[in-house]
CSV table of C-alpha atoms in Angstrom, one decimal:
chain,number,residue,atom,x,y,z
U,64,MET,CA,-10.5,-10.1,25.5
U,65,GLU,CA,-7.1,-11.8,24.8
U,66,PRO,CA,-7.2,-15.0,22.3
U,67,ARG,CA,-5.3,-18.2,23.8
U,68,SER,CA,-3.9,-19.9,21.3
U,69,ASP,CA,-6.8,-22.8,21.0
U,70,LEU,CA,-8.6,-19.2,20.5
U,71,ARG,CA,-6.4,-18.2,17.8
U,72,LEU,CA,-6.7,-21.4,16.1
U,73,ALA,CA,-11.0,-21.8,16.2
U,74,LEU,CA,-10.8,-18.0,14.6
U,75,LEU,CA,-8.1,-18.2,12.2
U,76,ASN,CA,-8.0,-22.1,10.7
U,77,PRO,CA,-11.6,-22.4,9.7
U,78,TRP,CA,-12.2,-19.4,8.5
U,79,GLN,CA,-9.2,-17.9,6.1
U,80,ARG,CA,-11.9,-19.7,3.4
U,81,ASP,CA,-15.4,-19.9,3.3
U,82,PHE,CA,-16.1,-16.4,5.6
U,83,PRO,CA,-19.5,-16.4,5.9
U,84,LEU,CA,-21.2,-14.4,3.0
U,85,VAL,CA,-24.1,-13.6,5.6
U,86,ARG,CA,-25.1,-10.5,6.4
U,87,GLU,CA,-24.3,-11.3,10.6
U,88,PRO,CA,-20.9,-13.1,10.0
U,89,PHE,CA,-19.5,-11.9,13.2
U,90,ALA,CA,-22.7,-14.3,15.1
U,91,ARG,CA,-22.3,-17.3,12.8
U,92,ILE,CA,-19.1,-18.0,14.0
U,93,ALA,CA,-19.7,-16.6,17.8
U,94,THR,CA,-21.5,-19.7,17.2
U,95,THR,CA,-19.2,-22.4,16.4
U,96,VAL,CA,-16.8,-21.3,19.3
U,97,GLY,CA,-19.6,-20.6,22.4
U,98,LEU,CA,-18.8,-17.3,22.4
U,99,SER,CA,-20.9,-13.8,22.5
U,100,THR,CA,-20.5,-12.0,19.0
U,101,ASP,CA,-18.8,-9.0,20.5
U,102,GLU,CA,-15.9,-11.2,22.0
U,103,VAL,CA,-15.4,-13.1,18.4
U,104,LEU,CA,-15.0,-9.1,17.1
U,105,MET,CA,-12.7,-8.2,20.1
U,106,GLY,CA,-11.0,-11.9,19.5
U,107,TYR,CA,-10.1,-10.3,15.7
U,108,THR,CA,-9.8,-7.1,16.2
U,109,ARG,CA,-6.6,-8.1,19.5
U,110,LEU,CA,-5.0,-10.6,16.7
U,111,GLN,CA,-4.9,-7.7,13.8
U,112,HIS,CA,-3.3,-5.3,16.6
U,113,GLU,CA,-0.8,-8.3,17.3
U,114,GLY,CA,-0.8,-9.1,13.8
U,115,ALA,CA,-1.5,-11.9,13.4
U,116,LEU,CA,-3.9,-11.3,11.0
U,117,SER,CA,-4.1,-8.7,8.5
U,118,ARG,CA,-7.3,-8.3,7.4
U,119,ILE,CA,-10.7,-10.3,6.7
U,120,GLY,CA,-11.1,-10.3,2.9
U,121,GLY,CA,-10.8,-11.7,-0.1
U,122,VAL,CA,-7.4,-12.8,-2.8
U,123,PHE,CA,-8.6,-12.5,-6.5
U,124,ALA,CA,-7.0,-15.3,-8.7
U,125,GLY,CA,-4.2,-13.4,-11.2
U,126,ASN,CA,-6.2,-12.3,-13.9
U,127,ALA,CA,-9.7,-10.7,-11.4
U,128,GLY,CA,-8.3,-7.4,-12.4
U,129,GLY,CA,-5.6,-4.4,-12.0
U,130,ALA,CA,-1.6,-5.6,-12.7
U,131,ALA,CA,0.8,-6.9,-10.3
U,132,LEU,CA,3.9,-7.5,-11.3
U,133,LEU,CA,7.2,-9.5,-9.2
U,134,ALA,CA,10.8,-7.4,-9.5
U,135,ALA,CA,14.2,-7.9,-7.5
U,136,MET,CA,16.7,-6.0,-7.9
U,137,ALA,CA,21.0,-6.2,-7.2
U,138,VAL,CA,21.7,-4.6,-4.4
U,139,PRO,CA,24.9,-3.3,-2.9
U,140,PRO,CA,25.3,-4.4,0.8
U,141,GLU,CA,26.3,-1.8,2.2
U,142,ARG,CA,23.0,-0.2,0.4
U,143,LEU,CA,20.5,-2.4,1.5
U,144,ASP,CA,18.7,-0.7,3.7
U,145,ALA,CA,17.7,2.1,2.2
U,146,VAL,CA,17.0,0.5,-1.2
U,147,ALA,CA,14.4,-1.4,0.4
U,148,ALA,CA,13.0,1.9,2.3
U,149,VAL,CA,12.9,3.3,-1.5
U,150,VAL,CA,10.8,0.8,-2.3
U,151,SER,CA,7.9,-0.5,1.3
U,152,ASN,CA,7.7,2.9,0.8
U,153,HIS,CA,5.9,2.9,-2.4
U,154,PRO,CA,1.9,2.4,-1.9
U,155,GLY,CA,1.7,-0.3,-4.8
U,156,VAL,CA,4.5,-2.1,-2.9
U,157,ASN,CA,2.6,-5.3,-1.5
U,158,HIS,CA,5.7,-7.8,-0.3
U,159,ASN,CA,9.8,-6.7,0.3
U,160,TYR,CA,11.5,-8.8,1.3
U,161,GLN,CA,15.7,-9.8,1.3
U,162,ARG,CA,16.7,-13.8,-0.3
U,163,GLU,CA,20.4,-15.1,-0.3
U,164,HIS,CA,21.0,-14.5,-3.6
U,165,SER,CA,22.6,-12.5,-5.6
U,166,ASN,CA,19.5,-10.4,-6.8
U,167,ASN,CA,19.4,-10.0,-3.2
U,168,LEU,CA,16.0,-7.7,-3.1
U,169,TRP,CA,12.4,-8.9,-4.1
U,170,PHE,CA,9.4,-7.2,-4.2
U,171,VAL,CA,5.5,-6.9,-5.8
U,172,MET,CA,4.3,-4.0,-7.7
U,173,THR,CA,0.5,-4.0,-7.3
U,174,GLY,CA,-2.0,-1.8,-9.5
U,175,HIS,CA,-4.7,-0.6,-11.3
U,176,ASP,CA,-3.0,-1.4,-15.3
U,177,ASP,CA,0.1,-2.2,-16.8
U,178,THR,CA,0.4,1.3,-16.7
U,179,ALA,CA,0.3,2.6,-13.3
U,180,VAL,CA,3.1,-1.2,-12.3
U,181,ARG,CA,5.2,-0.1,-15.3
U,182,SER,CA,5.0,3.5,-14.0
U,183,ALA,CA,6.1,2.5,-11.0
U,184,MET,CA,8.8,0.5,-11.7
U,185,GLN,CA,10.7,3.0,-13.2
U,186,SER,CA,9.9,5.6,-10.8
U,187,LEU,CA,11.7,3.2,-8.6
U,188,GLU,CA,14.9,2.2,-10.2
U,189,GLU,CA,15.8,5.7,-11.0
U,190,ALA,CA,15.2,7.0,-6.7
U,191,ALA,CA,18.1,4.2,-6.4
U,192,GLY,CA,20.1,4.3,-9.1
U,193,LEU,CA,19.4,1.0,-9.8
U,194,SER,CA,17.9,-1.9,-12.6
U,195,ALA,CA,15.6,-4.4,-11.5
U,196,LEU,CA,14.5,-8.2,-13.0
U,197,GLN,CA,11.2,-7.3,-14.4
U,198,LEU,CA,8.7,-10.4,-13.9
U,199,ARG,CA,5.2,-10.9,-15.4
U,200,MET,CA,2.9,-13.6,-14.4
U,201,GLN,CA,1.3,-15.8,-17.1
U,202,ARG,CA,-0.3,-18.7,-15.5
U,203,ALA,CA,-1.0,-19.2,-11.5
U,204,TYR,CA,-1.2,-22.9,-10.5
U,205,ARG,CA,-1.6,-22.3,-7.1
U,206,ILE,CA,-2.7,-19.4,-5.7
U,207,ASP,CA,-3.7,-18.5,-1.8
U,208,LEU,CA,-5.8,-20.7,-0.9
U,209,GLY,CA,-4.4,-20.6,3.5
U,210,PHE,CA,-2.0,-21.1,5.6
U,211,ASP,CA,-3.3,-24.8,8.2
U,212,LEU,CA,-1.7,-23.3,10.6
U,213,ARG,CA,-1.7,-27.1,12.9
U,214,GLY,CA,1.4,-28.2,10.7
U,215,SER,CA,5.0,-28.1,10.4
U,216,THR,CA,4.8,-26.6,6.5
U,217,ALA,CA,1.7,-23.7,5.5
U,218,PRO,CA,-0.7,-24.8,2.6
U,219,MET,CA,-4.0,-25.6,2.9
U,220,PRO,CA,-5.6,-28.6,0.8
U,221,MET,CA,-6.3,-27.6,-3.0
U,222,THR,CA,-9.4,-27.1,-4.2
U,223,ALA,CA,-10.1,-26.4,-8.0
U,224,THR,CA,-11.5,-23.5,-9.6
U,225,PRO,CA,-13.0,-22.3,-12.4
U,226,ASP,CA,-11.0,-20.0,-15.2
U,227,ALA,CA,-11.2,-16.8,-13.6
U,228,THR,CA,-14.0,-14.4,-14.7
U,229,PRO,CA,-12.6,-10.7,-14.3
U,230,VAL,CA,-14.2,-7.8,-11.7
U,231,ALA,CA,-16.8,-5.9,-14.0
U,232,GLU,CA,-16.0,-1.6,-13.9
U,233,ALA,CA,-19.0,-1.4,-12.0
U,234,ASP,CA,-18.0,-3.2,-9.6
U,235,ARG,CA,-14.4,-2.9,-9.0
U,236,PRO,CA,-15.5,-0.5,-5.8
U,237,LEU,CA,-16.5,-3.7,-4.7
U,238,ALA,CA,-13.0,-5.2,-5.0
U,239,ALA,CA,-11.6,-2.5,-3.9
U,240,LEU,CA,-13.2,-2.5,-0.1
U,241,LEU,CA,-13.3,-6.2,0.1
U,242,GLU,CA,-9.3,-5.6,-0.8
U,243,ASP,CA,-8.7,-3.6,2.0
U,244,GLY,CA,-10.2,-5.7,4.6
U,245,LEU,CA,-14.1,-6.4,5.7
U,246,PRO,CA,-15.1,-4.1,9.1
U,247,LEU,CA,-15.1,-6.4,12.9
U,248,THR,CA,-18.4,-4.6,13.1
U,249,PRO,CA,-21.2,-7.0,13.3
U,250,ARG,CA,-22.7,-6.6,9.6
U,251,PRO,CA,-20.0,-5.5,8.1
U,252,TYR,CA,-21.8,-6.3,4.6
U,253,ASP,CA,-24.1,-3.7,5.4
U,254,THR,CA,-21.3,-1.0,6.0
U,255,TRP,CA,-19.7,-2.2,2.4
U,256,ALA,CA,-23.4,-2.1,0.7
U,257,GLN,CA,-24.7,2.0,2.8
U,258,THR,CA,-20.7,2.6,1.1
U,259,LEU,CA,-21.9,1.7,-2.9
U,260,GLY,CA,-25.7,2.7,-2.6
U,261,ARG,CA,-26.1,-0.6,-2.7
U,262,THR,CA,-28.3,-3.3,-0.7
U,263,PRO,CA,-26.0,-5.4,1.0
U,264,GLU,CA,-28.6,-8.4,-0.8
U,265,SER,CA,-27.1,-7.5,-3.8
U,266,VAL,CA,-23.4,-6.8,-2.4
U,267,LEU,CA,-23.8,-10.9,-0.8
U,268,HIS,CA,-24.9,-12.1,-4.4
U,269,THR,CA,-21.8,-10.3,-5.5
U,270,LEU,CA,-19.3,-11.4,-3.4
U,271,GLN,CA,-20.8,-15.2,-3.7
U,272,GLN,CA,-20.4,-14.8,-8.2
U,273,TRP,CA,-17.8,-14.5,-7.5
U,274,LEU,CA,-16.0,-16.9,-6.0
U,275,ASP,CA,-18.5,-19.8,-8.3
U,276,GLN,CA,-16.2,-17.0,-11.3
U,277,GLY,CA,-13.4,-18.0,-10.1
U,278,THR,CA,-12.6,-14.3,-9.7
U,279,LEU,CA,-12.0,-14.9,-5.5
U,280,ARG,CA,-10.2,-17.3,-5.0
U,281,ARG,CA,-11.4,-17.3,-1.0
U,282,ILE,CA,-12.2,-14.3,1.9
U,283,GLY,CA,-11.5,-14.8,5.1
U,284,ALA,CA,-9.5,-14.3,7.5
U,285,ILE,CA,-5.8,-13.3,5.1
U,286,VAL,CA,-2.9,-14.3,8.0
U,287,ARG,CA,0.5,-13.3,8.1
U,288,HIS,CA,2.3,-16.0,8.3
U,289,HIS,CA,5.3,-14.8,10.0
U,290,GLU,CA,3.6,-13.5,13.7
U,291,LEU,CA,2.5,-17.6,13.5
U,292,GLY,CA,5.6,-19.0,13.4
U,293,PHE,CA,5.9,-19.6,9.9
U,294,ASP,CA,9.6,-18.1,10.2
U,295,ALA,CA,11.0,-19.7,7.1
U,296,ASN,CA,9.8,-19.7,3.8
U,297,ALA,CA,12.0,-20.5,0.5
U,298,MET,CA,11.2,-19.6,-3.5
U,299,SER,CA,12.4,-22.2,-5.4
U,300,VAL,CA,13.3,-21.4,-9.7
U,301,PHE,CA,13.3,-23.3,-12.1
U,302,ASN,CA,14.1,-23.2,-15.8
U,303,ILE,CA,11.6,-25.2,-18.1
U,304,PRO,CA,11.7,-26.3,-21.7
U,305,ASP,CA,8.4,-23.9,-22.2
U,306,ALA,CA,7.4,-27.4,-24.1
U,307,LEU,CA,6.5,-28.8,-20.9
U,308,VAL,CA,6.3,-26.0,-18.0
U,309,ASP,CA,2.3,-26.0,-17.9
U,310,THR,CA,2.4,-29.7,-17.6
U,311,CYS,CA,5.2,-29.5,-14.4
U,312,GLY,CA,3.8,-26.5,-12.5
U,313,GLU,CA,0.6,-28.0,-12.3
U,314,ALA,CA,2.5,-31.3,-10.8
U,315,LEU,CA,5.0,-28.8,-9.1
U,316,ALA,CA,0.5,-27.0,-7.6
U,317,ARG,CA,0.2,-30.9,-6.6
U,318,VAL,CA,2.7,-31.8,-3.6
U,319,THR,CA,1.4,-31.3,-0.1
U,320,GLY,CA,3.6,-28.4,1.4
U,321,VAL,CA,3.7,-26.1,-2.1
U,322,THR,CA,1.4,-23.0,-1.0
U,323,LEU,CA,2.2,-21.4,-4.6
U,324,ALA,CA,3.6,-22.2,-7.4
U,325,TYR,CA,3.3,-19.9,-11.1
U,326,ARG,CA,4.5,-19.5,-14.0
U,327,ARG,CA,6.3,-15.8,-15.1
U,328,GLU,CA,8.3,-14.6,-18.2
U,329,ARG,CA,12.1,-14.7,-17.9
U,330,ALA,CA,14.8,-12.1,-18.3
U,331,GLU,CA,17.9,-10.5,-19.3
U,332,GLY,CA,20.4,-13.0,-17.7
U,333,TRP,CA,17.2,-14.7,-15.6
U,334,PRO,CA,16.6,-17.7,-17.5
U,335,TYR,CA,13.8,-19.1,-15.1
U,336,ASN,CA,9.6,-19.8,-15.9
U,337,LEU,CA,8.7,-22.5,-13.5
U,338,TYR,CA,7.7,-20.7,-9.2
U,339,CYS,CA,7.2,-21.9,-6.2
U,340,MET,CA,7.3,-21.1,-2.9
U,341,VAL,CA,7.0,-23.6,0.4
U,342,HIS,CA,6.5,-22.0,3.9
U,343,GLY,CA,7.4,-23.2,7.3
U,344,ARG,CA,8.5,-22.7,10.6
U,345,ASP,CA,11.2,-23.8,10.2
U,346,ARG,CA,13.8,-24.5,7.1
U,347,THR,CA,14.4,-28.1,7.7
U,348,ALA,CA,10.9,-28.1,6.8
U,349,VAL,CA,11.1,-26.1,4.0
U,350,ARG,CA,13.5,-27.7,2.5
U,351,GLU,CA,12.6,-31.7,2.6
U,352,VAL,CA,8.7,-30.1,0.8
U,353,ILE,CA,10.9,-28.6,-1.4
U,354,ALA,CA,13.4,-32.1,-1.9
U,355,ARG,CA,9.9,-33.5,-2.6
U,356,ALA,CA,8.3,-31.6,-5.1
U,357,ILE,CA,11.6,-31.4,-7.7
U,358,ALA,CA,11.5,-35.6,-7.5
U,359,ASP,CA,7.6,-35.6,-7.5
U,360,ALA,CA,7.1,-32.4,-10.3
U,361,GLY,CA,10.3,-34.2,-12.1
U,362,LEU,CA,12.6,-30.9,-12.1
U,363,ALA,CA,15.7,-32.8,-10.9
U,364,GLN,CA,17.5,-32.6,-14.2
U,365,TYR,CA,16.1,-28.8,-15.0
U,366,PRO,CA,18.3,-26.5,-13.2
U,367,HIS,CA,17.2,-24.7,-10.8
U,368,GLU,CA,17.3,-22.6,-7.5
U,369,VAL,CA,16.0,-22.0,-4.0
U,370,LEU,CA,15.9,-18.1,-2.4
U,371,PHE,CA,15.2,-18.1,1.5
U,372,SER,CA,14.1,-14.9,2.8
U,373,CYS,CA,16.1,-14.1,5.8
U,374,ARG,CA,14.2,-10.3,5.2
U,375,ARG,CA,10.7,-9.1,5.2
U,376,PHE,CA,10.6,-5.0,4.6
U,377,LYS,CA,7.2,-5.4,4.0
U,378,GLN,CA,4.0,-7.2,4.2
U,379,THR,CA,0.2,-5.6,3.4
U,380,GLY,CA,-2.7,-5.9,1.2
U,381,PRO,CA,-2.1,-5.7,-2.6
U,382,ARG,CA,-3.6,-2.1,-4.4
U,383,ARG,CA,-5.1,-3.7,-7.9
U,384,PHE,CA,-8.6,-2.2,-6.9
U,385,ARG,CA,-7.6,0.0,-4.8
U,386,ALA,CA,-6.6,3.8,-5.3
U,387,LEU,CA,-2.9,4.5,-4.6
U,388,PRO,CA,-3.2,7.7,-0.3
U,389,GLU,CA,-2.8,11.5,-3.2
U,390,ALA,CA,0.5,12.6,-1.3
U,391,ALA,CA,2.0,9.7,-1.2
U,392,ALA,CA,1.2,8.6,-5.1
U,393,ALA,CA,3.0,11.9,-5.9
U,394,SER,CA,6.3,10.2,-4.7
U,395,ALA,CA,7.3,7.0,-4.3
U,396,ALA,CA,9.6,7.8,-2.2
U,397,THR,CA,10.6,11.0,0.7
U,398,PRO,CA,13.6,12.7,0.9
U,399,GLU,CA,14.7,11.8,3.7
U,400,VAL,CA,15.0,8.8,2.0
U,401,LEU,CA,16.7,9.2,-1.2
U,402,ASP,CA,19.0,10.7,1.0
U,403,ALA,CA,19.7,8.0,2.5
U,404,VAL,CA,20.1,6.1,-1.2
U,405,ALA,CA,22.2,9.3,-2.4
U,406,GLY,CA,24.4,8.6,0.3
């Protein structure tokens, strides 16, 4: 089955949140789009092969478990491709972008805990021969809620969520499966239950509990925005007085068009503590949202910069609960890649 644009919208847009927590979720979706279960499964499989669908899985709250760190390097232009390859080759890196700034390589390192993330960062710095800004998240005001594929800018409406309850140690294997993505089979939760030695009902109960407790921001289709026409994105950073940053961040998160908003630690030579992301179909749409966000959130008086993305080196799911592949865990980069960096 070749997903038409209207079918692509039907399979992706409404199911980025509130994915059916029933034994046969794809059958439930099939009844809403007028197709058979097999046709829905083939549609999702094709969308995944095309790259439009990353996975059907979960987006965990920032403090649900594991650790993540935003990092940036100022890479000499002639070394950028080689250094980016070293960074992308590390299995803990789930996003790696070139941005228009002297700090031109931005990536996110994820891991089971802060020690693992810091160790991975040290190995990357040594491999690249470059130091990195390391910017830990302190508070999320708006975190991944999905992309509305019908507009010129991306975000779904924001809904109130409770403060997250961390994943219990006994439930980390289920979190790892959800991070990896739902198997595209008629009864995917049964497959997970068999893997974990649990009942399907127990698996579904835990997933619903995570949603109710704020551990999960959503369960559903995780889309890849470039492949769906959202080719422009910019990260705006602001230097806000610490006493005001939460008020500003909450206001920023409410602005229509803002995809992500969060507070991060400052770093030496990097004074910014408030961040927002805007994704759009072109730069004009993105700039319009940023200008409106600055005005509506009262940020015009504070120092800020706008860093547009110009190349995507890597975009995959995080590994806050999943183990690193054994072969890759021992070395973040192949000898060939390291030779390229050194050269």
